[in-house]
Amino acid sequence: VDFGMQYTPEQQAFRAEVSSWLGEHVPDGLNARTTTPEDSAQRYRQRRELGRQLGALGWLYPRAPRQYGGGGLDFDAALVLDEEVHKHGLDLPPYYDSGGRFGSGTILVWGTDEQKKQLLPPIYTGQVRTWQLLSEPQAGSDLANARTSAIRDGTGYVLNGQKVYVGSDHGADRLWVIAMTGRAEDRHRNLAWFMVDADTPGIEIRPQYLMSTVGEGEGDLGHKNTVYFTDVRVPADRLVGGENNGWKVASTHLEMEHGAMATIGRDRFLGRLLDRYLDGGATAFAADEDDVLDVLADIYMTSELNRILALRNFWMRASKQKLSYEGPQAMYLKKVSGLWLTRAVAEILGSAALTSDEVHGAMGGFAEEQQREGIVNMHPGATGEVHKLIIARRLGLGSRAAEQAGTVH
Amino acid sequence: VDLSLSATEQELAASARAFVESAVADQVRQLAPDDPGVRASWHRTLARSGWLSLPVPAEHGGAGATALQTAVVFEQFGRGPLPHLPLVSATAAGLLTTAGIPPHWRSELLPAMAEGTVTCVPAGLDQAWAGGGGADLALRLERGAGHGWQLSGVVPAAAFAGSADELLVAVRERDQFRIVRVRQGDPGVSARLLSGFLAWNYEVRLDGVPVPDPGVASVTATDLLQSLRPAMLWTAAYSVGGCARVLEMSRAYCDQRVQFGQPIGRFQRVQDHVIRILNLADQARWGLYEALWRFDEGLPAAASTHLAKAAASEGYWESANAAHEVHAGIGSDPLFGLAAYTRMARTLLHYLGSPRWHKRQMIRAVLHEAGTTRADAATTCIAQTNGTVAAQSAAE
């Protein structure tokens, strides 16, 4: 058993190179909380530019194949990058790119060679930002009930429908869309995936405001969107994985979204809480010393156990082991602990956890942000109940054949 | 990162598992409530297989195994569940390595414990560690009339004290402990098996027990805590093994038991209980394995050890509860088997400290480490700043 990272002299040299490069290229204040839409837009531009610079070096998607613009780096080198980027309070990519992350992984498994050559390099080099479009008003947990239609018409498809809870603000270049290519009654045999240019005529994007900020990263302002498709023409070569085969293709996308793409950094929110105690002791909290320590202990333990299970998943994926329930399990625990955390934090911080006021808000407003996100984050990428259902199927509970996890490598 | 077990560790686990499945599981199910939990046949196998020597340092006749190697065996014992005498004995072995324990105790006891010819267990540790701080531990160690001491009082619960050849009785005196070596059969020593859910524990009465000077040692609380950390990890391993078995039983019952015309595992509310056990079992297992890795690598392991013990103890308790929800009535039938795990989960909850006590130890270690890291970073920053200033001054 080895939970530690073993670094060769070459990898240590790589770390020094990465650290130095990030020190020079990560703009100051990239993680400061944004307070105006202009701040947020400026920060997004900086993050995209940083993404392009990382992409030019193959560091934006370090594990992705080099032939498609990724870094082609081995597991340990990618980990070095992750760790160094994390020190700057960032993740890879440093902006919201869900369609890029999950879409590219899905294309690697299901796309044709030509599609890989055409669609992957812009993602891996940071030239495009991609949103994922899955949920619809009637298709949330029941994704197989998606009704956005994609009708074959000559050399392409025509899409009509509505997607909800999409992306962030500042727009996207591409949309990774699941739509219905078959008959509504042929459930699970009527879907397909498309990579659509976001500026295609007939696409309308309207802001959808939620209780949390859901921006480009921690501390950002932002919103989700509703996306309408009205007679949107998409070339046939943008269909990935085959017509009416989308439910199988979705198994890859959903496996990644459901926790197989584990990140392993330590919880920044926990770090801020510990800093608060180290700076001010129990007087920085609204509870007695023993109560503060007890709650901090529970928070630390919960956070650490989430991290360790994420590390397990990271190791399983990196060493190409057969996955079963592990992704949904980690995701489920992360979701329920996030909601639990809101109460725990409010208990020891009192009203300071509930206001973003510059004077009275705790931890620079991050505590108040967590109060909202702990609730909102229960639902993206499937609800807790859906995750439990997947786990049960993977275990084969009730004398069923155990369901197989989606292919992610 | 490589979280897989080595071939040696897998072999150790496999042999222990074979023993547990063939010689323990059925017998444990049928143990009477007042059974002492000890079998000569088990003990012979434990000694012959070298499992008793795993927690004993090589320089004292033990195997010199890593904490992980010992843990993978104890995890299998926990699956039995084999009554936890090997764990209690391992705790005593750890106690004997504490600074301040006379060398002749180690040379007399540890090789014999490794061979299985002497059984030695601690008494009074739980009361000292379990959050009460030992204030209510009614033990008195006083100077006797001539040379030596007299030990009096009651240890309310000490595991396997009635089966052991020797007891190491902990008497708390403010910030230090006196460890008193008492032999079974010494005048004034008596042990009575406790009834109820606490498995294989004895009340130990010490009525003016004469103890010669060489039978009393002084250790600090800090040193004692340090030497007992491996035993805390092995306790967690026992619990992890129990969780794994409880999960297996619950999954199997989900498939076998039919109600309303279908296996109960198809009902989502039953699935919820199984998934809860799965999550608790995985959290306990991987939390333990990271702590074992840190310990064996010589990395700071205090926080992760306390985390592992707390997660495993709580996880086992809650897993057993959830398993009873899955099994309903049959789970309460001792002959079915689940009850043995339920009882063990209760018995191990407070062994070597309650979950709450471990969590407080954990967060203190975390804050200490975080504070040290920040102080180091600040020192480095100041040093670098001073260096820069010095360099600038020199340049000017």
XYZ file of C-alpha atoms in Angstrom, chain A residues 138-147 180 182-191 244 246-248 389 393:
27
model
C -39.060 16.739 -18.102
C -35.712 14.903 -18.082
C -33.716 15.431 -14.887
C -32.986 12.239 -12.984
C -34.714 10.455 -15.869
C -32.195 11.510 -18.512
C -33.402 8.769 -20.866
C -36.559 10.816 -21.206
C -34.731 13.580 -23.125
C -37.029 14.975 -25.808
C -33.403 12.011 -29.467
C -35.323 7.743 -32.656
C -38.910 7.314 -31.536
C -39.960 8.481 -28.087
C -41.338 5.058 -27.205
C -38.004 3.327 -27.931
C -36.602 4.277 -24.569
C -32.821 3.773 -24.190
C -32.596 3.051 -27.948
C -33.461 6.498 -29.271
C -30.685 8.888 -28.223
C -29.814 5.749 -31.372
C -26.588 7.473 -27.183
C -27.605 5.659 -24.012
C -24.553 3.412 -24.315
C -29.765 3.651 -7.263
C -27.446 -1.767 -9.479
